[in-house]
């Protein structure tokens, strides 16, 4: 059985088939940090409130995580003006948090699976 849930500011899908996982898309222009998206997705998977989970800082530096994947620079404008598009960094990082395996991709995709 599949179930989809939406969290404020992030699109989150929950797959309750053979593997439990939450896939969240971080909104870089939103007010929440990437760290908040990670904790919220883990809470969604574990079916608890985010405040009931241990601090993310016990596992990984939240500021470093946010800085690692924050959009880095602006691409040159194609219209001769000064506006350009945001160029995200590349890559992924994985870690274990709150009995979950977490993978964060540079595009803001956060995948949380039961460990």
mmCIF file with all atom_site columns, C-alpha atoms in Angstrom:
data_model
loop_
_atom_site.group_PDB
_atom_site.id
_atom_site.type_symbol
_atom_site.label_atom_id
_atom_site.label_alt_id
_atom_site.label_comp_id
_atom_site.label_asym_id
_atom_site.label_entity_id
_atom_site.label_seq_id
_atom_site.pdbx_PDB_ins_code
_atom_site.Cartn_x
_atom_site.Cartn_y
_atom_site.Cartn_z
_atom_site.occupancy
_atom_site.B_iso_or_equiv
_atom_site.pdbx_formal_charge
_atom_site.auth_seq_id
_atom_site.auth_comp_id
_atom_site.auth_asym_id
_atom_site.auth_atom_id
_atom_site.pdbx_PDB_model_num
ATOM 1   C CA . UNK A 1 1   ? 0.000  0.000  0.000   1.00 0.00 ? 1   UNK A CA 1
ATOM 2   C CA . UNK A 1 2   ? 1.356  3.440  -0.906  1.00 0.00 ? 2   UNK A CA 1
ATOM 3   C CA . UNK A 1 3   ? 0.616  6.580  1.010   1.00 0.00 ? 3   UNK A CA 1
ATOM 4   C CA . UNK A 1 4   ? 1.594  10.157 0.188   1.00 0.00 ? 4   UNK A CA 1
ATOM 5   C CA . UNK A 1 5   ? 1.935  12.862 2.799   1.00 0.00 ? 5   UNK A CA 1
ATOM 6   C CA . UNK A 1 6   ? 2.865  16.500 2.330   1.00 0.00 ? 6   UNK A CA 1
ATOM 7   C CA . UNK A 1 7   ? 4.873  18.479 4.860   1.00 0.00 ? 7   UNK A CA 1
ATOM 8   C CA . UNK A 1 8   ? 4.779  22.284 4.970   1.00 0.00 ? 8   UNK A CA 1
ATOM 9   C CA . UNK A 1 9   ? 7.270  23.787 2.548   1.00 0.00 ? 9   UNK A CA 1
ATOM 10  C CA . UNK A 1 10  ? 8.456  20.433 1.235   1.00 0.00 ? 10  UNK A CA 1
ATOM 11  C CA . UNK A 1 11  ? 7.004  17.793 -1.035  1.00 0.00 ? 11  UNK A CA 1
ATOM 12  C CA . UNK A 1 12  ? 7.317  14.482 0.764   1.00 0.00 ? 12  UNK A CA 1
ATOM 13  C CA . UNK A 1 13  ? 6.338  11.078 -0.507  1.00 0.00 ? 13  UNK A CA 1
ATOM 14  C CA . UNK A 1 14  ? 6.043  8.073  1.768   1.00 0.00 ? 14  UNK A CA 1
ATOM 15  C CA . UNK A 1 15  ? 6.323  4.587  0.324   1.00 0.00 ? 15  UNK A CA 1
ATOM 16  C CA . UNK A 1 16  ? 5.042  1.925  2.718   1.00 0.00 ? 16  UNK A CA 1
ATOM 17  C CA . UNK A 1 17  ? 5.600  -0.974 0.321   1.00 0.00 ? 17  UNK A CA 1
ATOM 18  C CA . UNK A 1 18  ? 8.487  -3.403 0.810   1.00 0.00 ? 18  UNK A CA 1
ATOM 19  C CA . UNK A 1 19  ? 10.872 -0.626 1.884   1.00 0.00 ? 19  UNK A CA 1
ATOM 20  C CA . UNK A 1 20  ? 9.964  2.236  4.152   1.00 0.00 ? 20  UNK A CA 1
ATOM 21  C CA . UNK A 1 21  ? 11.315 5.525  2.931   1.00 0.00 ? 21  UNK A CA 1
ATOM 22  C CA . UNK A 1 22  ? 10.521 9.193  2.766   1.00 0.00 ? 22  UNK A CA 1
ATOM 23  C CA . UNK A 1 23  ? 11.667 11.278 -0.173  1.00 0.00 ? 23  UNK A CA 1
ATOM 24  C CA . UNK A 1 24  ? 11.626 15.015 0.452   1.00 0.00 ? 24  UNK A CA 1
ATOM 25  C CA . UNK A 1 25  ? 12.538 17.904 -1.834  1.00 0.00 ? 25  UNK A CA 1
ATOM 26  C CA . UNK A 1 26  ? 14.147 20.810 -0.001  1.00 0.00 ? 26  UNK A CA 1
ATOM 27  C CA . UNK A 1 27  ? 12.941 24.266 -1.059  1.00 0.00 ? 27  UNK A CA 1
ATOM 28  C CA . UNK A 1 28  ? 16.099 26.387 -1.328  1.00 0.00 ? 28  UNK A CA 1
ATOM 29  C CA . UNK A 1 29  ? 14.029 29.573 -1.497  1.00 0.00 ? 29  UNK A CA 1
ATOM 30  C CA . UNK A 1 30  ? 11.963 28.662 1.570   1.00 0.00 ? 30  UNK A CA 1
ATOM 31  C CA . UNK A 1 31  ? 12.573 29.717 5.144   1.00 0.00 ? 31  UNK A CA 1
ATOM 32  C CA . UNK A 1 32  ? 13.454 26.237 6.469   1.00 0.00 ? 32  UNK A CA 1
ATOM 33  C CA . UNK A 1 33  ? 17.050 25.042 6.335   1.00 0.00 ? 33  UNK A CA 1
ATOM 34  C CA . UNK A 1 34  ? 18.173 21.799 4.751   1.00 0.00 ? 34  UNK A CA 1
ATOM 35  C CA . UNK A 1 35  ? 18.733 20.485 8.277   1.00 0.00 ? 35  UNK A CA 1
ATOM 36  C CA . UNK A 1 36  ? 15.061 21.108 9.099   1.00 0.00 ? 36  UNK A CA 1
ATOM 37  C CA . UNK A 1 37  ? 14.055 19.191 5.977   1.00 0.00 ? 37  UNK A CA 1
ATOM 38  C CA . UNK A 1 38  ? 16.212 16.229 7.069   1.00 0.00 ? 38  UNK A CA 1
ATOM 39  C CA . UNK A 1 39  ? 14.789 16.165 10.602  1.00 0.00 ? 39  UNK A CA 1
ATOM 40  C CA . UNK A 1 40  ? 11.222 16.590 9.359   1.00 0.00 ? 40  UNK A CA 1
ATOM 41  C CA . UNK A 1 41  ? 11.602 13.729 6.872   1.00 0.00 ? 41  UNK A CA 1
ATOM 42  C CA . UNK A 1 42  ? 13.100 11.457 9.559   1.00 0.00 ? 42  UNK A CA 1
ATOM 43  C CA . UNK A 1 43  ? 10.240 12.324 11.899  1.00 0.00 ? 43  UNK A CA 1
ATOM 44  C CA . UNK A 1 44  ? 7.768  11.533 9.123   1.00 0.00 ? 44  UNK A CA 1
ATOM 45  C CA . UNK A 1 45  ? 9.350  8.125  8.547   1.00 0.00 ? 45  UNK A CA 1
ATOM 46  C CA . UNK A 1 46  ? 9.439  7.266  12.246  1.00 0.00 ? 46  UNK A CA 1
ATOM 47  C CA . UNK A 1 47  ? 5.920  8.693  12.730  1.00 0.00 ? 47  UNK A CA 1
ATOM 48  C CA . UNK A 1 48  ? 6.975  10.984 15.595  1.00 0.00 ? 48  UNK A CA 1
ATOM 49  C CA . UNK A 1 49  ? 7.190  14.721 16.151  1.00 0.00 ? 49  UNK A CA 1
ATOM 50  C CA . UNK A 1 50  ? 10.483 16.257 15.045  1.00 0.00 ? 50  UNK A CA 1
ATOM 51  C CA . UNK A 1 51  ? 11.084 17.529 18.595  1.00 0.00 ? 51  UNK A CA 1
ATOM 52  C CA . UNK A 1 52  ? 11.091 13.914 19.811  1.00 0.00 ? 52  UNK A CA 1
ATOM 53  C CA . UNK A 1 53  ? 14.168 13.074 17.719  1.00 0.00 ? 53  UNK A CA 1
ATOM 54  C CA . UNK A 1 54  ? 17.733 13.654 18.917  1.00 0.00 ? 54  UNK A CA 1
ATOM 55  C CA . UNK A 1 55  ? 19.411 16.867 17.754  1.00 0.00 ? 55  UNK A CA 1
ATOM 56  C CA . UNK A 1 56  ? 20.810 16.503 14.240  1.00 0.00 ? 56  UNK A CA 1
ATOM 57  C CA . UNK A 1 57  ? 24.034 18.052 15.550  1.00 0.00 ? 57  UNK A CA 1
ATOM 58  C CA . UNK A 1 58  ? 24.747 14.804 17.422  1.00 0.00 ? 58  UNK A CA 1
ATOM 59  C CA . UNK A 1 59  ? 25.198 13.171 14.007  1.00 0.00 ? 59  UNK A CA 1
ATOM 60  C CA . UNK A 1 60  ? 26.348 15.861 11.587  1.00 0.00 ? 60  UNK A CA 1
ATOM 61  C CA . UNK A 1 61  ? 27.065 19.590 11.689  1.00 0.00 ? 61  UNK A CA 1
ATOM 62  C CA . UNK A 1 62  ? 23.779 21.126 10.433  1.00 0.00 ? 62  UNK A CA 1
ATOM 63  C CA . UNK A 1 63  ? 25.446 24.364 9.317   1.00 0.00 ? 63  UNK A CA 1
ATOM 64  C CA . UNK A 1 64  ? 28.089 22.475 7.347   1.00 0.00 ? 64  UNK A CA 1
ATOM 65  C CA . UNK A 1 65  ? 25.378 20.344 5.725   1.00 0.00 ? 65  UNK A CA 1
ATOM 66  C CA . UNK A 1 66  ? 23.486 23.455 4.652   1.00 0.00 ? 66  UNK A CA 1
ATOM 67  C CA . UNK A 1 67  ? 26.625 25.167 3.347   1.00 0.00 ? 67  UNK A CA 1
ATOM 68  C CA . UNK A 1 68  ? 27.773 22.054 1.517   1.00 0.00 ? 68  UNK A CA 1
ATOM 69  C CA . UNK A 1 69  ? 24.766 21.982 -0.765  1.00 0.00 ? 69  UNK A CA 1
ATOM 70  C CA . UNK A 1 70  ? 23.545 25.581 -0.828  1.00 0.00 ? 70  UNK A CA 1
ATOM 71  C CA . UNK A 1 71  ? 23.331 27.065 -4.322  1.00 0.00 ? 71  UNK A CA 1
ATOM 72  C CA . UNK A 1 72  ? 26.829 28.389 -4.935  1.00 0.00 ? 72  UNK A CA 1
ATOM 73  C CA . UNK A 1 73  ? 26.861 30.985 -7.656  1.00 0.00 ? 73  UNK A CA 1
ATOM 74  C CA . UNK A 1 74  ? 24.950 32.672 -10.388 1.00 0.00 ? 74  UNK A CA 1
ATOM 75  C CA . UNK A 1 75  ? 25.424 31.581 -13.961 1.00 0.00 ? 75  UNK A CA 1
ATOM 76  C CA . UNK A 1 76  ? 26.063 34.333 -16.506 1.00 0.00 ? 76  UNK A CA 1
ATOM 77  C CA . UNK A 1 77  ? 22.962 36.020 -17.838 1.00 0.00 ? 77  UNK A CA 1
ATOM 78  C CA . UNK A 1 78  ? 22.041 35.027 -21.375 1.00 0.00 ? 78  UNK A CA 1
ATOM 79  C CA . UNK A 1 79  ? 20.212 38.272 -22.117 1.00 0.00 ? 79  UNK A CA 1
ATOM 80  C CA . UNK A 1 80  ? 23.169 40.597 -21.572 1.00 0.00 ? 80  UNK A CA 1
ATOM 81  C CA . UNK A 1 81  ? 21.764 41.724 -18.228 1.00 0.00 ? 81  UNK A CA 1
ATOM 82  C CA . UNK A 1 82  ? 22.981 41.038 -14.734 1.00 0.00 ? 82  UNK A CA 1
ATOM 83  C CA . UNK A 1 83  ? 20.473 38.385 -13.776 1.00 0.00 ? 83  UNK A CA 1
ATOM 84  C CA . UNK A 1 84  ? 21.468 34.766 -13.949 1.00 0.00 ? 84  UNK A CA 1
ATOM 85  C CA . UNK A 1 85  ? 20.327 31.453 -12.649 1.00 0.00 ? 85  UNK A CA 1
ATOM 86  C CA . UNK A 1 86  ? 21.441 29.818 -9.445  1.00 0.00 ? 86  UNK A CA 1
ATOM 87  C CA . UNK A 1 87  ? 23.936 27.019 -9.979  1.00 0.00 ? 87  UNK A CA 1
ATOM 88  C CA . UNK A 1 88  ? 23.652 24.295 -7.317  1.00 0.00 ? 88  UNK A CA 1
ATOM 89  C CA . UNK A 1 89  ? 26.605 22.338 -6.050  1.00 0.00 ? 89  UNK A CA 1
ATOM 90  C CA . UNK A 1 90  ? 26.903 18.666 -6.989  1.00 0.00 ? 90  UNK A CA 1
ATOM 91  C CA . UNK A 1 91  ? 27.138 15.392 -5.132  1.00 0.00 ? 91  UNK A CA 1
ATOM 92  C CA . UNK A 1 92  ? 25.540 13.649 -2.196  1.00 0.00 ? 92  UNK A CA 1
ATOM 93  C CA . UNK A 1 93  ? 26.252 12.760 1.402   1.00 0.00 ? 93  UNK A CA 1
ATOM 94  C CA . UNK A 1 94  ? 24.941 9.884  3.455   1.00 0.00 ? 94  UNK A CA 1
ATOM 95  C CA . UNK A 1 95  ? 24.756 9.405  7.203   1.00 0.00 ? 95  UNK A CA 1
ATOM 96  C CA . UNK A 1 96  ? 22.754 7.616  9.872   1.00 0.00 ? 96  UNK A CA 1
ATOM 97  C CA . UNK A 1 97  ? 20.393 9.701  12.005  1.00 0.00 ? 97  UNK A CA 1
ATOM 98  C CA . UNK A 1 98  ? 17.689 8.622  14.464  1.00 0.00 ? 98  UNK A CA 1
ATOM 99  C CA . UNK A 1 99  ? 17.832 4.965  13.352  1.00 0.00 ? 99  UNK A CA 1
ATOM 100 C CA . UNK A 1 100 ? 17.462 6.070  9.729   1.00 0.00 ? 100 UNK A CA 1
ATOM 101 C CA . UNK A 1 101 ? 19.803 6.030  6.745   1.00 0.00 ? 101 UNK A CA 1
ATOM 102 C CA . UNK A 1 102 ? 19.783 9.520  5.248   1.00 0.00 ? 102 UNK A CA 1
ATOM 103 C CA . UNK A 1 103 ? 21.041 10.534 1.806   1.00 0.00 ? 103 UNK A CA 1
ATOM 104 C CA . UNK A 1 104 ? 21.087 14.208 0.886   1.00 0.00 ? 104 UNK A CA 1
ATOM 105 C CA . UNK A 1 105 ? 21.621 15.143 -2.762  1.00 0.00 ? 105 UNK A CA 1
ATOM 106 C CA . UNK A 1 106 ? 22.921 18.502 -3.925  1.00 0.00 ? 106 UNK A CA 1
ATOM 107 C CA . UNK A 1 107 ? 19.650 19.266 -5.721  1.00 0.00 ? 107 UNK A CA 1
ATOM 108 C CA . UNK A 1 108 ? 17.850 19.222 -2.363  1.00 0.00 ? 108 UNK A CA 1
ATOM 109 C CA . UNK A 1 109 ? 16.485 15.688 -2.557  1.00 0.00 ? 109 UNK A CA 1
ATOM 110 C CA . UNK A 1 110 ? 16.501 14.019 0.861   1.00 0.00 ? 110 UNK A CA 1
ATOM 111 C CA . UNK A 1 111 ? 15.936 10.262 1.056   1.00 0.00 ? 111 UNK A CA 1
ATOM 112 C CA . UNK A 1 112 ? 15.360 8.756  4.494   1.00 0.00 ? 112 UNK A CA 1
ATOM 113 C CA . UNK A 1 113 ? 15.100 4.979  4.908   1.00 0.00 ? 113 UNK A CA 1
ATOM 114 C CA . UNK A 1 114 ? 14.729 2.737  7.915   1.00 0.00 ? 114 UNK A CA 1
ATOM 115 C CA . UNK A 1 115 ? 18.173 1.591  9.061   1.00 0.00 ? 115 UNK A CA 1
#
